[in-house]
PDB file of N, CA, C and O in Angstrom:
ATOM      1  N   MET Y   1     123.942 107.740  57.136  1.00  0.00           N
ATOM      2  CA  MET Y   1     122.629 107.346  56.653  1.00  0.00           C
ATOM      3  C   MET Y   1     121.837 106.718  57.804  1.00  0.00           C
ATOM      4  O   MET Y   1     122.385 106.045  58.660  1.00  0.00           O
ATOM      5  N   MET Y   2     120.538 106.950  57.788  1.00  0.00           N
ATOM      6  CA  MET Y   2     119.673 106.434  58.838  1.00  0.00           C
ATOM      7  C   MET Y   2     119.402 104.942  58.628  1.00  0.00           C
ATOM      8  O   MET Y   2     119.283 104.487  57.500  1.00  0.00           O
ATOM      9  N   THR Y   3     119.284 104.257  59.740  1.00  0.00           N
ATOM     10  CA  THR Y   3     118.878 102.853  59.664  1.00  0.00           C
ATOM     11  C   THR Y   3     117.355 102.795  59.541  1.00  0.00           C
ATOM     12  O   THR Y   3     116.658 103.792  59.768  1.00  0.00           O
ATOM     13  N   LYS Y   4     116.847 101.618  59.216  1.00  0.00           N
ATOM     14  CA  LYS Y   4     115.395 101.438  59.141  1.00  0.00           C
ATOM     15  C   LYS Y   4     114.740 101.745  60.482  1.00  0.00           C
ATOM     16  O   LYS Y   4     113.686 102.374  60.534  1.00  0.00           O
ATOM     17  N   ASP Y   5     115.371 101.313  61.556  1.00  0.00           N
ATOM     18  CA  ASP Y   5     114.807 101.559  62.891  1.00  0.00           C
ATOM     19  C   ASP Y   5     114.800 103.041  63.228  1.00  0.00           C
ATOM     20  O   ASP Y   5     113.828 103.553  63.791  1.00  0.00           O
ATOM     21  N   GLN Y   6     115.870 103.758  62.897  1.00  0.00           N
ATOM     22  CA  GLN Y   6     115.921 105.197  63.156  1.00  0.00           C
ATOM     23  C   GLN Y   6     114.859 105.925  62.344  1.00  0.00           C
ATOM     24  O   GLN Y   6     114.206 106.850  62.848  1.00  0.00           O
ATOM     25  N   LEU Y   7     114.683 105.515  61.100  1.00  0.00           N
ATOM     26  CA  LEU Y   7     113.665 106.126  60.253  1.00  0.00           C
ATOM     27  C   LEU Y   7     112.277 105.884  60.829  1.00  0.00           C
ATOM     28  O   LEU Y   7     111.453 106.797  60.905  1.00  0.00           O
ATOM     29  N   ALA Y   8     112.020 104.665  61.263  1.00  0.00           N
ATOM     30  CA  ALA Y   8     110.718 104.326  61.844  1.00  0.00           C
ATOM     31  C   ALA Y   8     110.446 105.156  63.090  1.00  0.00           C
ATOM     32  O   ALA Y   8     109.326 105.666  63.275  1.00  0.00           O
ATOM     33  N   VAL Y   9     111.437 105.313  63.944  1.00  0.00           N
ATOM     34  CA  VAL Y   9     111.274 106.112  65.165  1.00  0.00           C
ATOM     35  C   VAL Y   9     110.970 107.568  64.816  1.00  0.00           C
ATOM     36  O   VAL Y   9     110.073 108.187  65.398  1.00  0.00           O
ATOM     37  N   GLU Y  10     111.687 108.120  63.850  1.00  0.00           N
ATOM     38  CA  GLU Y  10     111.465 109.515  63.465  1.00  0.00           C
ATOM     39  C   GLU Y  10     110.096 109.702  62.819  1.00  0.00           C
ATOM     40  O   GLU Y  10     109.394 110.677  63.105  1.00  0.00           O
ATOM     41  N   LEU Y  11     109.684 108.785  61.971  1.00  0.00           N
ATOM     42  CA  LEU Y  11     108.349 108.874  61.364  1.00  0.00           C
ATOM     43  C   LEU Y  11     107.260 108.817  62.428  1.00  0.00           C
ATOM     44  O   LEU Y  11     106.294 109.589  62.389  1.00  0.00           O
ATOM     45  N   LYS Y  12     107.422 107.916  63.387  1.00  0.00           N
ATOM     46  CA  LYS Y  12     106.436 107.804  64.465  1.00  0.00           C
ATOM     47  C   LYS Y  12     106.394 109.079  65.300  1.00  0.00           C
ATOM     48  O   LYS Y  12     105.319 109.560  65.664  1.00  0.00           O
ATOM     49  N   ARG Y  13     107.557 109.668  65.579  1.00  0.00           N
ATOM     50  CA  ARG Y  13     107.622 110.897  66.366  1.00  0.00           C
ATOM     51  C   ARG Y  13     106.912 112.032  65.647  1.00  0.00           C
ATOM     52  O   ARG Y  13     106.081 112.749  66.225  1.00  0.00           O
ATOM     53  N   ILE Y  14     107.212 112.205  64.368  1.00  0.00           N
ATOM     54  CA  ILE Y  14     106.575 113.269  63.581  1.00  0.00           C
ATOM     55  C   ILE Y  14     105.065 113.062  63.530  1.00  0.00           C
ATOM     56  O   ILE Y  14     104.284 113.986  63.798  1.00  0.00           O
ATOM     57  N   ALA Y  15     104.647 111.851  63.204  1.00  0.00           N
ATOM     58  CA  ALA Y  15     103.218 111.571  63.081  1.00  0.00           C
ATOM     59  C   ALA Y  15     102.491 111.783  64.402  1.00  0.00           C
ATOM     60  O   ALA Y  15     101.434 112.417  64.438  1.00  0.00           O
ATOM     61  N   THR Y  16     103.039 111.264  65.488  1.00  0.00           N
ATOM     62  CA  THR Y  16     102.387 111.386  66.793  1.00  0.00           C
ATOM     63  C   THR Y  16     102.222 112.840  67.201  1.00  0.00           C
ATOM     64  O   THR Y  16     101.130 113.271  67.604  1.00  0.00           O
ATOM     65  N   THR Y  17     103.286 113.608  67.079  1.00  0.00           N
ATOM     66  CA  THR Y  17     103.243 115.018  67.470  1.00  0.00           C
ATOM     67  C   THR Y  17     102.278 115.808  66.602  1.00  0.00           C
ATOM     68  O   THR Y  17     101.417 116.535  67.108  1.00  0.00           O
ATOM     69  N   GLN Y  18     102.420 115.674  65.302  1.00  0.00           N
ATOM     70  CA  GLN Y  18     101.603 116.472  64.402  1.00  0.00           C
ATOM     71  C   GLN Y  18     100.137 116.076  64.445  1.00  0.00           C
ATOM     72  O   GLN Y  18      99.261 116.934  64.463  1.00  0.00           O
ATOM     73  N   ILE Y  19      99.845 114.793  64.488  1.00  0.00           N
ATOM     74  CA  ILE Y  19      98.444 114.351  64.547  1.00  0.00           C
ATOM     75  C   ILE Y  19      97.786 114.834  65.832  1.00  0.00           C
ATOM     76  O   ILE Y  19      96.624 115.256  65.833  1.00  0.00           O
ATOM     77  N   SER Y  20      98.526 114.823  66.912  1.00  0.00           N
ATOM     78  CA  SER Y  20      98.004 115.338  68.178  1.00  0.00           C
ATOM     79  C   SER Y  20      97.653 116.824  68.044  1.00  0.00           C
ATOM     80  O   SER Y  20      96.582 117.261  68.478  1.00  0.00           O
ATOM     81  N   ASP Y  21      98.548 117.594  67.441  1.00  0.00           N
ATOM     82  CA  ASP Y  21      98.303 119.032  67.252  1.00  0.00           C
ATOM     83  C   ASP Y  21      97.123 119.272  66.314  1.00  0.00           C
ATOM     84  O   ASP Y  21      96.298 120.156  66.548  1.00  0.00           O
ATOM     85  N   ILE Y  22      97.026 118.480  65.241  1.00  0.00           N
ATOM     86  CA  ILE Y  22      95.925 118.620  64.288  1.00  0.00           C
ATOM     87  C   ILE Y  22      94.598 118.288  64.964  1.00  0.00           C
ATOM     88  O   ILE Y  22      93.618 119.031  64.831  1.00  0.00           O
ATOM     89  N   THR Y  23      94.569 117.200  65.713  1.00  0.00           N
ATOM     90  CA  THR Y  23      93.352 116.782  66.415  1.00  0.00           C
ATOM     91  C   THR Y  23      92.892 117.855  67.391  1.00  0.00           C
ATOM     92  O   THR Y  23      91.704 118.207  67.444  1.00  0.00           O
ATOM     93  N   ARG Y  24      93.819 118.403  68.154  1.00  0.00           N
ATOM     94  CA  ARG Y  24      93.485 119.452  69.117  1.00  0.00           C
ATOM     95  C   ARG Y  24      92.901 120.673  68.409  1.00  0.00           C
ATOM     96  O   ARG Y  24      91.871 121.221  68.823  1.00  0.00           O
ATOM     97  N   ALA Y  25      93.532 121.089  67.317  1.00  0.00           N
ATOM     98  CA  ALA Y  25      93.051 122.267  66.591  1.00  0.00           C
ATOM     99  C   ALA Y  25      91.658 122.026  66.013  1.00  0.00           C
ATOM    100  O   ALA Y  25      90.803 122.908  66.073  1.00  0.00           O
ATOM    101  N   VAL Y  26      91.410 120.842  65.474  1.00  0.00           N
ATOM    102  CA  VAL Y  26      90.089 120.524  64.914  1.00  0.00           C
ATOM    103  C   VAL Y  26      89.037 120.549  66.014  1.00  0.00           C
ATOM    104  O   VAL Y  26      87.959 121.123  65.848  1.00  0.00           O
ATOM    105  N   LYS Y  27      89.337 119.927  67.161  1.00  0.00           N
ATOM    106  CA  LYS Y  27      88.379 119.901  68.274  1.00  0.00           C
ATOM    107  C   LYS Y  27      88.060 121.301  68.777  1.00  0.00           C
ATOM    108  O   LYS Y  27      86.955 121.568  69.233  1.00  0.00           O
ATOM    109  N   GLU Y  28      89.043 122.212  68.668  1.00  0.00           N
ATOM    110  CA  GLU Y  28      88.839 123.590  69.121  1.00  0.00           C
ATOM    111  C   GLU Y  28      88.239 124.463  68.018  1.00  0.00           C
ATOM    112  O   GLU Y  28      88.034 125.653  68.225  1.00  0.00           O
ATOM    113  N   GLY Y  29      87.979 123.862  66.854  1.00  0.00           N
ATOM    114  CA  GLY Y  29      87.383 124.614  65.758  1.00  0.00           C
ATOM    115  C   GLY Y  29      88.342 125.570  65.071  1.00  0.00           C
ATOM    116  O   GLY Y  29      87.911 126.522  64.430  1.00  0.00           O
ATOM    117  N   GLN Y  30      89.621 125.325  65.175  1.00  0.00           N
ATOM    118  CA  GLN Y  30      90.632 126.210  64.603  1.00  0.00           C
ATOM    119  C   GLN Y  30      91.153 125.620  63.290  1.00  0.00           C
ATOM    120  O   GLN Y  30      92.234 125.043  63.216  1.00  0.00           O
ATOM    121  N   LYS Y  31      90.354 125.802  62.251  1.00  0.00           N
ATOM    122  CA  LYS Y  31      90.645 125.204  60.952  1.00  0.00           C
ATOM    123  C   LYS Y  31      91.996 125.661  60.395  1.00  0.00           C
ATOM    124  O   LYS Y  31      92.766 124.852  59.885  1.00  0.00           O
ATOM    125  N   SER Y  32      92.289 126.949  60.489  1.00  0.00           N
ATOM    126  CA  SER Y  32      93.537 127.456  59.911  1.00  0.00           C
ATOM    127  C   SER Y  32      94.748 126.872  60.627  1.00  0.00           C
ATOM    128  O   SER Y  32      95.759 126.552  59.992  1.00  0.00           O
ATOM    129  N   ILE Y  33      94.659 126.690  61.944  1.00  0.00           N
ATOM    130  CA  ILE Y  33      95.765 126.080  62.683  1.00  0.00           C
ATOM    131  C   ILE Y  33      95.922 124.623  62.285  1.00  0.00           C
ATOM    132  O   ILE Y  33      97.039 124.136  62.073  1.00  0.00           O
ATOM    133  N   ALA Y  34      94.805 123.918  62.135  1.00  0.00           N
ATOM    134  CA  ALA Y  34      94.865 122.517  61.714  1.00  0.00           C
ATOM    135  C   ALA Y  34      95.526 122.396  60.337  1.00  0.00           C
ATOM    136  O   ALA Y  34      96.376 121.526  60.117  1.00  0.00           O
ATOM    137  N   LEU Y  35      95.137 123.272  59.409  1.00  0.00           N
ATOM    138  CA  LEU Y  35      95.746 123.249  58.079  1.00  0.00           C
ATOM    139  C   LEU Y  35      97.233 123.565  58.133  1.00  0.00           C
ATOM    140  O   LEU Y  35      98.037 122.952  57.411  1.00  0.00           O
ATOM    141  N   ASN Y  36      97.610 124.509  58.980  1.00  0.00           N
ATOM    142  CA  ASN Y  36      99.032 124.828  59.142  1.00  0.00           C
ATOM    143  C   ASN Y  36      99.797 123.631  59.687  1.00  0.00           C
ATOM    144  O   ASN Y  36     100.938 123.373  59.289  1.00  0.00           O
ATOM    145  N   GLU Y  37      99.185 122.900  60.600  1.00  0.00           N
ATOM    146  CA  GLU Y  37      99.833 121.705  61.153  1.00  0.00           C
ATOM    147  C   GLU Y  37      99.995 120.625  60.090  1.00  0.00           C
ATOM    148  O   GLU Y  37     101.013 119.925  60.048  1.00  0.00           O
ATOM    149  N   VAL Y  38      99.000 120.493  59.214  1.00  0.00           N
ATOM    150  CA  VAL Y  38      99.106 119.527  58.112  1.00  0.00           C
ATOM    151  C   VAL Y  38     100.262 119.923  57.200  1.00  0.00           C
ATOM    152  O   VAL Y  38     101.076 119.079  56.806  1.00  0.00           O
ATOM    153  N   ARG Y  39     100.349 121.212  56.876  1.00  0.00           N
ATOM    154  CA  ARG Y  39     101.451 121.685  56.025  1.00  0.00           C
ATOM    155  C   ARG Y  39     102.801 121.459  56.702  1.00  0.00           C
ATOM    156  O   ARG Y  39     103.766 121.062  56.054  1.00  0.00           O
ATOM    157  N   ASP Y  40     102.857 121.722  58.004  1.00  0.00           N
ATOM    158  CA  ASP Y  40     104.094 121.525  58.752  1.00  0.00           C
ATOM    159  C   ASP Y  40     104.504 120.056  58.726  1.00  0.00           C
ATOM    160  O   ASP Y  40     105.682 119.734  58.537  1.00  0.00           O
ATOM    161  N   MET Y  41     103.531 119.159  58.900  1.00  0.00           N
ATOM    162  CA  MET Y  41     103.830 117.732  58.867  1.00  0.00           C
ATOM    163  C   MET Y  41     104.352 117.333  57.491  1.00  0.00           C
ATOM    164  O   MET Y  41     105.335 116.589  57.382  1.00  0.00           O
ATOM    165  N   ALA Y  42     103.738 117.836  56.442  1.00  0.00           N
ATOM    166  CA  ALA Y  42     104.185 117.526  55.086  1.00  0.00           C
ATOM    167  C   ALA Y  42     105.615 118.017  54.867  1.00  0.00           C
ATOM    168  O   ALA Y  42     106.442 117.303  54.292  1.00  0.00           O
ATOM    169  N   GLN Y  43     105.898 119.215  55.353  1.00  0.00           N
ATOM    170  CA  GLN Y  43     107.249 119.764  55.207  1.00  0.00           C
ATOM    171  C   GLN Y  43     108.271 118.911  55.962  1.00  0.00           C
ATOM    172  O   GLN Y  43     109.338 118.595  55.436  1.00  0.00           O
ATOM    173  N   ARG Y  44     107.936 118.519  57.186  1.00  0.00           N
ATOM    174  CA  ARG Y  44     108.848 117.684  57.972  1.00  0.00           C
ATOM    175  C   ARG Y  44     109.087 116.331  57.302  1.00  0.00           C
ATOM    176  O   ARG Y  44     110.209 115.835  57.273  1.00  0.00           O
ATOM    177  N   LEU Y  45     108.023 115.746  56.772  1.00  0.00           N
ATOM    178  CA  LEU Y  45     108.164 114.450  56.089  1.00  0.00           C
ATOM    179  C   LEU Y  45     108.994 114.595  54.816  1.00  0.00           C
ATOM    180  O   LEU Y  45     109.813 113.724  54.506  1.00  0.00           O
ATOM    181  N   ASN Y  46     108.807 115.690  54.091  1.00  0.00           N
ATOM    182  CA  ASN Y  46     109.617 115.932  52.895  1.00  0.00           C
ATOM    183  C   ASN Y  46     111.086 116.123  53.241  1.00  0.00           C
ATOM    184  O   ASN Y  46     111.961 115.603  52.545  1.00  0.00           O
ATOM    185  N   LEU Y  47     111.363 116.854  54.313  1.00  0.00           N
ATOM    186  CA  LEU Y  47     112.750 117.043  54.744  1.00  0.00           C
ATOM    187  C   LEU Y  47     113.385 115.717  55.147  1.00  0.00           C
ATOM    188  O   LEU Y  47     114.541 115.438  54.817  1.00  0.00           O
ATOM    189  N   LEU Y  48     112.616 114.898  55.847  1.00  0.00           N
ATOM    190  CA  LEU Y  48     113.108 113.581  56.250  1.00  0.00           C
ATOM    191  C   LEU Y  48     113.365 112.713  55.016  1.00  0.00           C
ATOM    192  O   LEU Y  48     114.400 112.047  54.918  1.00  0.00           O
ATOM    193  N   ALA Y  49     112.446 112.762  54.072  1.00  0.00           N
ATOM    194  CA  ALA Y  49     112.620 111.983  52.840  1.00  0.00           C
ATOM    195  C   ALA Y  49     113.867 112.445  52.081  1.00  0.00           C
ATOM    196  O   ALA Y  49     114.641 111.626  51.584  1.00  0.00           O
ATOM    197  N   ASP Y  50     114.067 113.763  52.009  1.00  0.00           N
ATOM    198  CA  ASP Y  50     115.244 114.294  51.329  1.00  0.00           C
ATOM    199  C   ASP Y  50     116.535 113.897  52.035  1.00  0.00           C
ATOM    200  O   ASP Y  50     117.543 113.627  51.388  1.00  0.00           O
ATOM    201  N   ALA Y  51     116.496 113.858  53.356  1.00  0.00           N
ATOM    202  CA  ALA Y  51     117.682 113.455  54.111  1.00  0.00           C
ATOM    203  C   ALA Y  51     117.967 111.971  53.913  1.00  0.00           C
ATOM    204  O   ALA Y  51     119.122 111.552  53.860  1.00  0.00           O
ATOM    205  N   PHE Y  52     116.922 111.198  53.775  1.00  0.00           N
ATOM    206  CA  PHE Y  52     117.077 109.751  53.622  1.00  0.00           C
ATOM    207  C   PHE Y  52     117.481 109.392  52.195  1.00  0.00           C
ATOM    208  O   PHE Y  52     118.300 108.511  51.973  1.00  0.00           O
ATOM    209  N   CYS Y  53     116.896 110.099  51.230  1.00  0.00           N
ATOM    210  CA  CYS Y  53     117.171 109.811  49.816  1.00  0.00           C
ATOM    211  C   CYS Y  53     117.119 111.132  49.048  1.00  0.00           C
ATOM    212  O   CYS Y  53     116.071 111.500  48.517  1.00  0.00           O
ATOM    213  N   PRO Y  54     118.227 111.881  49.009  1.00  0.00           N
ATOM    214  CA  PRO Y  54     118.229 113.205  48.370  1.00  0.00           C
ATOM    215  C   PRO Y  54     117.817 113.146  46.906  1.00  0.00           C
ATOM    216  O   PRO Y  54     118.135 112.197  46.190  1.00  0.00           O
ATOM    217  N   LYS Y  55     117.088 114.189  46.480  1.00  0.00           N
ATOM    218  CA  LYS Y  55     116.675 114.314  45.086  1.00  0.00           C
ATOM    219  C   LYS Y  55     117.802 114.978  44.303  1.00  0.00           C
ATOM    220  O   LYS Y  55     118.584 115.740  44.858  1.00  0.00           O
ATOM    221  N   PRO Y  56     117.852 114.748  42.998  1.00  0.00           N
ATOM    222  CA  PRO Y  56     118.813 115.486  42.177  1.00  0.00           C
ATOM    223  C   PRO Y  56     118.498 116.976  42.212  1.00  0.00           C
ATOM    224  O   PRO Y  56     117.347 117.366  42.426  1.00  0.00           O
ATOM    225  N   ALA Y  57     119.474 117.819  42.001  1.00  0.00           N
ATOM    226  CA  ALA Y  57     119.313 119.274  42.106  1.00  0.00           C
ATOM    227  C   ALA Y  57     118.211 119.801  41.188  1.00  0.00           C
ATOM    228  O   ALA Y  57     117.460 120.687  41.566  1.00  0.00           O
ATOM    229  N   ALA Y  58     118.078 119.286  39.983  1.00  0.00           N
ATOM    230  CA  ALA Y  58     117.061 119.766  39.042  1.00  0.00           C
ATOM    231  C   ALA Y  58     115.653 119.506  39.558  1.00  0.00           C
ATOM    232  O   ALA Y  58     114.756 120.322  39.381  1.00  0.00           O
ATOM    233  N   ALA Y  59     115.425 118.400  40.228  1.00  0.00           N
ATOM    234  CA  ALA Y  59     114.096 118.063  40.738  1.00  0.00           C
ATOM    235  C   ALA Y  59     113.706 118.958  41.901  1.00  0.00           C
ATOM    236  O   ALA Y  59     112.531 119.219  42.126  1.00  0.00           O
ATOM    237  N   GLN Y  60     114.659 119.459  42.660  1.00  0.00           N
ATOM    238  CA  GLN Y  60     114.361 120.317  43.810  1.00  0.00           C
ATOM    239  C   GLN Y  60     113.869 121.685  43.395  1.00  0.00           C
ATOM    240  O   GLN Y  60     113.175 122.345  44.147  1.00  0.00           O
ATOM    241  N   ALA Y  61     114.206 122.154  42.186  1.00  0.00           N
ATOM    242  CA  ALA Y  61     113.830 123.472  41.740  1.00  0.00           C
ATOM    243  C   ALA Y  61     112.360 123.572  41.333  1.00  0.00           C
ATOM    244  O   ALA Y  61     111.804 124.644  41.266  1.00  0.00           O
ATOM    245  N   GLU Y  62     111.691 122.443  41.117  1.00  0.00           N
ATOM    246  CA  GLU Y  62     110.302 122.445  40.691  1.00  0.00           C
ATOM    247  C   GLU Y  62     109.359 122.710  41.860  1.00  0.00           C
ATOM    248  O   GLU Y  62     109.568 122.194  42.950  1.00  0.00           O
ATOM    249  N   PRO Y  63     108.299 123.543  41.671  1.00  0.00           N
ATOM    250  CA  PRO Y  63     107.322 123.768  42.728  1.00  0.00           C
ATOM    251  C   PRO Y  63     106.605 122.478  43.090  1.00  0.00           C
ATOM    252  O   PRO Y  63     106.325 121.645  42.231  1.00  0.00           O
ATOM    253  N   VAL Y  64     106.299 122.302  44.386  1.00  0.00           N
ATOM    254  CA  VAL Y  64     105.707 121.055  44.871  1.00  0.00           C
ATOM    255  C   VAL Y  64     104.210 121.018  44.660  1.00  0.00           C
ATOM    256  O   VAL Y  64     103.666 120.066  44.142  1.00  0.00           O
ATOM    257  N   ASP Y  65     103.490 122.057  45.049  1.00  0.00           N
ATOM    258  CA  ASP Y  65     102.026 122.004  45.028  1.00  0.00           C
ATOM    259  C   ASP Y  65     101.423 123.094  44.163  1.00  0.00           C
ATOM    260  O   ASP Y  65     100.385 123.638  44.470  1.00  0.00           O
ATOM    261  N   GLY Y  66     102.065 123.391  43.068  1.00  0.00           N
ATOM    262  CA  GLY Y  66     101.545 124.406  42.186  1.00  0.00           C
ATOM    263  C   GLY Y  66     101.934 125.818  42.593  1.00  0.00           C
ATOM    264  O   GLY Y  66     101.613 126.772  41.931  1.00  0.00           O
ATOM    265  N   ALA Y  67     102.669 125.945  43.704  1.00  0.00           N
ATOM    266  CA  ALA Y  67     103.115 127.255  44.161  1.00  0.00           C
ATOM    267  C   ALA Y  67     104.229 127.739  43.247  1.00  0.00           C
ATOM    268  O   ALA Y  67     105.053 126.964  42.785  1.00  0.00           O
ATOM    269  N   GLU Y  68     104.243 129.022  43.022  1.00  0.00           N
ATOM    270  CA  GLU Y  68     105.290 129.585  42.178  1.00  0.00           C
ATOM    271  C   GLU Y  68     106.433 130.067  43.029  1.00  0.00           C
ATOM    272  O   GLU Y  68     106.240 130.495  44.160  1.00  0.00           O
ATOM    273  N   ALA Y  69     107.626 130.019  42.493  1.00  0.00           N
ATOM    274  CA  ALA Y  69     108.798 130.506  43.217  1.00  0.00           C
ATOM    275  C   ALA Y  69     108.725 132.013  43.316  1.00  0.00           C
ATOM    276  O   ALA Y  69     108.271 132.693  42.410  1.00  0.00           O
ATOM    277  N   ALA Y  70     109.187 132.548  44.440  1.00  0.00           N
ATOM    278  CA  ALA Y  70     109.135 134.001  44.659  1.00  0.00           C
ATOM    279  C   ALA Y  70     110.245 134.705  43.913  1.00  0.00           C
ATOM    280  O   ALA Y  70     111.290 134.223  43.697  1.00  0.00           O
TER     281      ALA Y  70
END
């Protein structure tokens, strides 16, 4: 299990990297890339959250943002 300090370092790393990429894409007028970076950041944060505090199996089967399962 991660310590509080390890979690803080990982959150800062994810945020710094992704925000930098999002900012660059916005400044370059690349809206779709910026949106993809936001989605990527959300996915990384969700994976980190799951690793830190796993959800029960039934909760994982539900769509997150209204997306349907393929």
